Coordinates of C-alpha atoms and ligand atoms in Angstrom, one line a residue:
M1 CA 14.1 -19.7 15.8
T2 CA 15.4 -16.7 18.1
S3 CA 14.0 -13.7 18.1
E4 CA 16.9 -12.3 16.2
S5 CA 15.6 -14.0 13.0
F6 CA 12.5 -11.7 13.2
R7 CA 14.8 -8.4 13.2
K8 CA 16.4 -8.6 9.7
P9 CA 16.4 -5.2 7.9
V10 CA 13.4 -4.7 5.5
R11 CA 14.8 -4.3 1.8
K12 CA 11.9 -5.5 -0.1
A13 CA 8.6 -4.2 -0.7
V14 CA 5.6 -6.0 -2.6
F15 CA 3.2 -3.9 -4.3
P16 CA 0.1 -5.8 -4.9
V17 CA -1.6 -4.1 -8.2
A18 CA -3.4 -6.7 -9.9
G19 CA -6.7 -6.1 -8.8
Q20 CA -9.6 -5.3 -11.0
G21 CA -10.5 -1.9 -9.8
T22 CA -14.2 -2.4 -10.5
R23 CA -15.4 0.7 -8.2
F24 CA -13.8 2.9 -10.9
L25 CA -15.2 1.5 -14.1
P26 CA -15.3 2.5 -16.7
A27 CA -12.1 4.6 -15.8
T28 CA -10.4 1.5 -15.2
K29 CA -11.3 -0.4 -18.2
A30 CA -8.0 0.2 -19.9
I31 CA -6.0 2.2 -17.3
P32 CA -5.0 0.6 -14.0
K33 CA -6.5 2.0 -10.9
E34 CA -3.2 2.5 -9.5
M35 CA -2.2 5.1 -12.5
L36 CA -5.2 7.2 -11.8
P37 CA -3.3 10.6 -10.4
I38 CA -4.2 12.4 -7.4
I39 CA -3.2 15.8 -9.1
D40 CA 0.0 15.2 -11.0
R41 CA 1.2 12.0 -9.6
P42 CA -0.3 8.4 -10.1
L43 CA -1.5 6.7 -6.8
I44 CA 1.4 3.9 -7.4
Q45 CA 4.1 6.7 -7.3
Y46 CA 2.9 7.9 -4.0
A47 CA 3.3 4.6 -2.4
V48 CA 6.7 4.0 -4.2
D49 CA 8.1 7.5 -2.7
E50 CA 7.0 6.5 0.8
A51 CA 9.0 3.0 0.4
R52 CA 11.9 4.9 -0.7
E53 CA 11.6 7.1 2.5
A54 CA 11.4 4.1 4.7
G55 CA 14.6 2.6 3.1
I56 CA 13.0 0.0 0.6
E57 CA 15.6 -1.0 -2.3
E58 CA 13.8 -3.5 -4.0
F59 CA 10.1 -3.1 -5.3
I60 CA 8.2 -6.2 -6.4
F61 CA 5.1 -5.3 -8.5
V62 CA 2.4 -8.2 -8.5
T63 CA 0.5 -7.3 -11.9
G64 CA -1.9 -8.5 -14.3
R65 CA -3.3 -8.1 -17.8
G66 CA -3.4 -4.4 -18.8
K67 CA -1.3 -3.3 -16.1
T68 CA 1.8 -2.7 -18.1
S69 CA 1.8 1.1 -17.7
I70 CA 2.5 0.8 -14.0
V71 CA 6.1 -0.6 -15.0
E72 CA 6.6 1.9 -17.9
H73 CA 5.7 4.9 -15.7
F74 CA 9.0 4.0 -13.8
D75 CA 11.1 3.6 -16.9
T76 CA 13.6 6.3 -18.5
A77 CA 11.5 8.2 -21.0
Y78 CA 14.1 9.5 -23.5
E79 CA 11.7 11.3 -25.9
L80 CA 10.2 13.1 -23.0
E81 CA 13.7 13.9 -21.4
A82 CA 14.9 15.4 -24.9
T83 CA 11.9 17.7 -25.2
M84 CA 11.9 18.9 -21.9
T85 CA 15.9 19.6 -22.2
E86 CA 15.1 21.4 -25.7
R87 CA 12.3 23.4 -24.0
G88 CA 14.6 24.5 -21.2
K89 CA 12.1 23.0 -18.7
S90 CA 12.8 21.0 -15.5
L91 CA 13.6 17.2 -15.8
K92 CA 12.6 16.7 -11.9
P93 CA 9.3 15.0 -12.5
L94 CA 10.9 12.7 -14.9
E95 CA 13.7 11.9 -12.6
D96 CA 11.7 11.3 -9.7
S97 CA 9.6 8.7 -11.3
R98 CA 12.5 6.6 -12.7
M99 CA 13.6 3.3 -10.7
A100 CA 17.3 2.7 -10.1
P101 CA 18.2 -0.2 -12.7
G102 CA 17.2 -3.8 -11.4
S103 CA 15.4 -2.5 -8.5
L104 CA 12.0 -3.2 -10.2
L105 CA 10.8 -6.6 -10.4
T106 CA 7.2 -7.7 -11.7
V107 CA 5.5 -11.0 -11.5
R108 CA 2.2 -11.9 -12.8
Q109 CA -1.0 -13.0 -10.9
Q110 CA -2.8 -14.6 -13.7
V111 CA -6.1 -14.9 -11.9
P112 CA -7.0 -12.2 -9.3
L113 CA -7.9 -14.6 -6.6
G114 CA -7.5 -12.1 -3.8
L115 CA -4.8 -10.0 -1.9
G116 CA -3.5 -13.2 -0.1
H117 CA -2.8 -14.8 -3.4
A118 CA -1.4 -11.6 -5.2
V119 CA 1.1 -11.4 -2.0
W120 CA 2.0 -15.4 -2.4
C121 CA 2.8 -14.8 -6.1
A122 CA 5.9 -12.6 -4.9
R123 CA 7.4 -15.6 -3.0
A124 CA 10.5 -16.2 -5.2
F125 CA 11.5 -12.7 -5.1
V126 CA 10.7 -12.2 -1.5
G127 CA 12.8 -15.3 -0.1
N128 CA 13.8 -15.6 3.1
E129 CA 13.6 -12.0 4.3
P130 CA 10.9 -9.8 5.7
F131 CA 9.0 -7.5 3.5
A132 CA 6.9 -4.6 3.2
I133 CA 3.4 -4.8 1.5
F134 CA 1.7 -1.6 0.2
L135 CA -1.9 -1.3 -1.2
P136 CA -1.2 2.0 -3.3
D137 CA -5.1 2.8 -3.5
E138 CA -4.8 3.6 0.0
L139 CA -3.0 7.0 0.2
M140 CA -1.0 7.7 3.4
V141 CA -0.1 11.0 4.2
G142 CA 2.3 11.8 7.0
A143 CA 5.6 13.2 7.9
P144 CA 7.7 10.9 8.4
G145 CA 5.4 8.5 5.8
C146 CA 3.4 5.5 7.1
M147 CA 6.0 2.8 6.4
K148 CA 8.9 4.9 7.9
Q149 CA 6.9 5.0 10.9
M150 CA 6.4 1.4 10.6
V151 CA 10.1 0.7 10.0
D152 CA 11.1 2.6 13.0
A153 CA 8.8 0.5 15.1
Y154 CA 10.1 -2.6 13.5
D155 CA 13.7 -1.6 14.8
K156 CA 12.3 -2.0 18.1
V157 CA 9.8 -4.9 18.3
G158 CA 10.9 -6.8 15.1
G159 CA 8.7 -9.6 13.8
N160 CA 5.3 -8.6 12.0
L161 CA 3.5 -5.1 12.0
V162 CA 0.4 -3.6 10.5
S163 CA -0.7 -0.1 10.4
V164 CA -4.2 0.3 11.9
L165 CA -6.7 3.4 12.4
E166 CA -9.8 4.0 14.2
V167 CA -12.9 4.1 12.3
P168 CA -16.5 4.5 13.4
H169 CA -17.8 1.0 14.6
E170 CA -20.3 0.7 12.0
E171 CA -17.9 0.8 9.3
V172 CA -15.3 -2.2 10.2
S173 CA -17.5 -4.9 8.1
S174 CA -15.6 -3.5 5.0
Y175 CA -12.2 -4.1 6.5
G176 CA -9.4 -6.4 8.4
V177 CA -9.9 -5.5 12.2
I178 CA -7.4 -6.6 14.9
N179 CA -8.1 -7.8 18.3
P180 CA -5.7 -5.4 20.6
G181 CA -4.0 -6.2 23.5
A182 CA -1.4 -4.2 25.5
R183 CA -0.9 -0.7 24.2
D184 CA 2.6 1.3 24.4
G185 CA 2.0 4.6 22.7
A186 CA 1.5 4.0 18.9
L187 CA 2.1 0.5 19.2
T188 CA -0.3 -2.0 20.0
E189 CA 0.0 -6.1 20.6
V190 CA -2.3 -8.0 18.2
K191 CA -3.9 -10.8 19.6
G192 CA -6.2 -11.5 17.0
L193 CA -7.3 -10.4 13.3
V194 CA -10.7 -10.7 11.6
E195 CA -11.5 -10.0 8.2
K196 CA -14.6 -8.1 7.0
P197 CA -16.5 -9.1 10.5
K198 CA -19.9 -8.2 11.1
V199 CA -20.2 -5.1 13.2
D200 CA -21.6 -7.0 16.5
E201 CA -18.8 -9.3 16.1
A202 CA -15.7 -7.1 15.2
P203 CA -13.2 -7.4 18.3
S204 CA -12.6 -3.5 18.0
N205 CA -12.8 -0.5 15.7
L206 CA -9.2 -0.6 14.7
I207 CA -8.7 -1.4 11.0
V208 CA -5.8 -2.7 9.3
S209 CA -4.9 0.2 6.8
G210 CA -2.9 -0.9 3.8
R211 CA 0.8 -1.1 5.1
Y212 CA 2.4 -4.2 6.4
I213 CA 5.7 -5.5 7.3
L214 CA 5.6 -9.4 7.4
Q215 CA 8.2 -12.3 8.2
P216 CA 8.6 -14.5 5.1
E217 CA 6.8 -17.5 7.0
V218 CA 3.5 -16.0 5.9
M219 CA 4.3 -17.2 2.4
D220 CA 4.1 -21.0 3.9
L221 CA 0.8 -20.4 5.5
L222 CA -0.5 -18.5 2.3
A223 CA 0.5 -21.7 0.1
T224 CA -2.5 -23.7 1.9
Q225 CA -4.7 -20.7 2.6
D226 CA -8.3 -21.6 2.2
R227 CA -10.6 -18.9 0.5
G228 CA -12.0 -16.8 3.1
A229 CA -14.4 -13.5 2.9
G230 CA -15.5 -12.5 -0.3
N231 CA -14.3 -16.3 -1.7
E232 CA -11.1 -14.6 -2.0
I233 CA -7.6 -15.9 -0.5
Q234 CA -7.2 -13.3 2.4
L235 CA -4.0 -12.0 3.5
T236 CA -5.6 -11.4 6.9
D237 CA -6.5 -15.4 7.5
A238 CA -2.8 -16.1 7.0
M239 CA -1.6 -13.5 9.2
A240 CA -3.8 -14.6 11.7
K241 CA -2.1 -17.8 12.1
L242 CA 1.4 -16.1 12.6
I243 CA -0.2 -14.8 16.0
G244 CA 1.1 -16.4 19.0
K245 CA 4.3 -18.0 17.0
Q246 CA 5.8 -14.8 16.1
P247 CA 5.7 -11.2 17.7
F248 CA 2.8 -9.1 16.0
H249 CA 2.1 -5.3 16.4
A250 CA 0.0 -2.6 14.9
V251 CA 1.3 0.7 14.8
T252 CA -1.5 3.5 14.8
F253 CA -0.5 5.8 11.9
G254 CA 0.1 9.3 12.9
G255 CA -0.7 10.9 9.8
R256 CA -3.8 10.9 7.6
R257 CA -5.3 7.9 5.3
F258 CA -7.2 8.8 2.0
D259 CA -9.1 5.5 0.6
C260 CA -8.6 6.3 -3.0
G261 CA -10.1 2.7 -3.8
S262 CA -13.4 4.5 -3.5
K263 CA -14.6 7.4 -5.5
V264 CA -15.3 9.9 -2.6
G265 CA -12.0 9.0 -0.9
F266 CA -10.5 9.8 -4.4
V267 CA -12.1 13.2 -4.6
E268 CA -11.4 13.9 -0.8
A269 CA -7.7 13.1 -1.3
T270 CA -7.3 15.2 -4.6
L271 CA -8.9 18.2 -2.7
A272 CA -6.9 18.0 0.3
L273 CA -3.8 17.7 -1.5
A274 CA -4.2 20.6 -3.7
L275 CA -5.2 22.9 -0.6
E276 CA -1.8 22.2 0.7
R277 CA 0.2 22.4 -2.5
P278 CA 1.7 25.8 -2.7
D279 CA 1.5 26.1 -6.6
M280 CA -2.2 26.0 -6.4
A281 CA -3.7 26.0 -2.7
D282 CA -5.0 29.9 -3.3
E283 CA -6.7 29.3 -6.6
V284 CA -8.1 25.8 -5.6
R285 CA -9.4 27.4 -2.3
A286 CA -11.0 30.2 -4.2
I287 CA -12.5 27.7 -6.4
A288 CA -14.1 25.4 -3.7
K289 CA -15.4 28.3 -1.8
K290 CA -17.1 29.8 -5.1
L291 CA -18.4 26.2 -5.7
L292 CA -20.0 25.9 -2.1
G293 CA -21.6 28.9 -2.6
Ligands
UTP301 P1 -9.3 -4.3 -3.7 O1 -10.0 -5.0 -2.5 O2 -9.4 -2.7 -3.7 O3 -9.8 -4.6 -5.1 O4 -7.8 -4.7 -3.7 P2 -9.6 -3.9 -6.6 O5 -9.8 -5.1 -7.7 O6 -8.3 -3.3 -7.0 O7 -10.4 -2.7 -6.7 P3 -12.4 -2.9 -6.7 O8 -12.9 -3.2 -5.1 O9 -12.8 -3.8 -7.7 O10 -12.6 -1.5 -7.0 C1 -6.9 -4.1 -2.8 C2 -5.5 -4.2 -3.4 O11 -5.2 -5.8 -3.7 C3 -4.8 -5.8 -5.0 C4 -5.2 -4.7 -5.9 O12 -4.6 -4.2 -6.8 C5 -5.3 -3.4 -4.6 O13 -4.1 -2.9 -4.5 N1 -5.2 -7.2 -5.4 C6 -6.4 -7.5 -5.0 C7 -4.5 -7.9 -6.0 O14 -3.6 -7.3 -6.5 N2 -4.8 -9.1 -6.7 C8 -6.3 -9.9 -6.0 O15 -6.5 -10.6 -6.8 C9 -6.9 -8.5 -5.5

């Protein structure tokens, strides 16, 4: 394969949203985690907006039981549009959350066997093209957005890319960690990848943070991937096998990441974004000051 085959444009994105969201129970008993809102937009919409900004044209949601509202969210809502029009209110919030006809595809992951398995479930839609992956519970805030920064890097180096950020060394065991090679600005060569390493065995404190651009060959590797950490089929293990065969880089995201899969991260994101919203920042700051005494 020539290096040109690793540089096809990234038009498709996979959103694995079939997880059970156990850390947010009971909130996530009947509502998908991805529909929990940060202020007035559900997490999934932040990820979709980030994808749109990066030029993604096809959106593939890997869903499961109880996740239908995620798809509904991007549909046309005629009744609401009629009500808003009657009341002379802006249709913008509804228009912003509507997908272009034919651009949203869904596939079911019947059993949540892990992130790697969820991604593999999208193989027929991905076909023979590079594709992006978004984990919507990781909220990436930046200008440009995280995926746009990654696509810009991809245009230079092609191949496979993961977004990374530095964490305190003692926290690495909860994440996928890279073994870093040569560094050039925000771009770091990836020499190895390990999922949830022990602190003293971690090759660095650079963790993979919820955004990926991968070549389609990863699907063949996932097809035969054994279960790894947590007895789940891990995307990290399949990606690790691409290293040495295809270009593989990490992009240090110039922006902020909020881990909205955790309760504290979710509260942090809500507060941080509220303090930046012109329509509420002053009020929220006053409330925060009062609460802090
Ligand atoms: P998490 O590890 O956060 O798992 O998955 P979870 O089930 O969503 O949440 P907790 O830990 O039980 O609270 C990371 C991402 O991978 C997706 C999730 O939906 C989330 O976007 N995922 C995970 C799947 O789609 N399928 C799986 O089998 C596992």
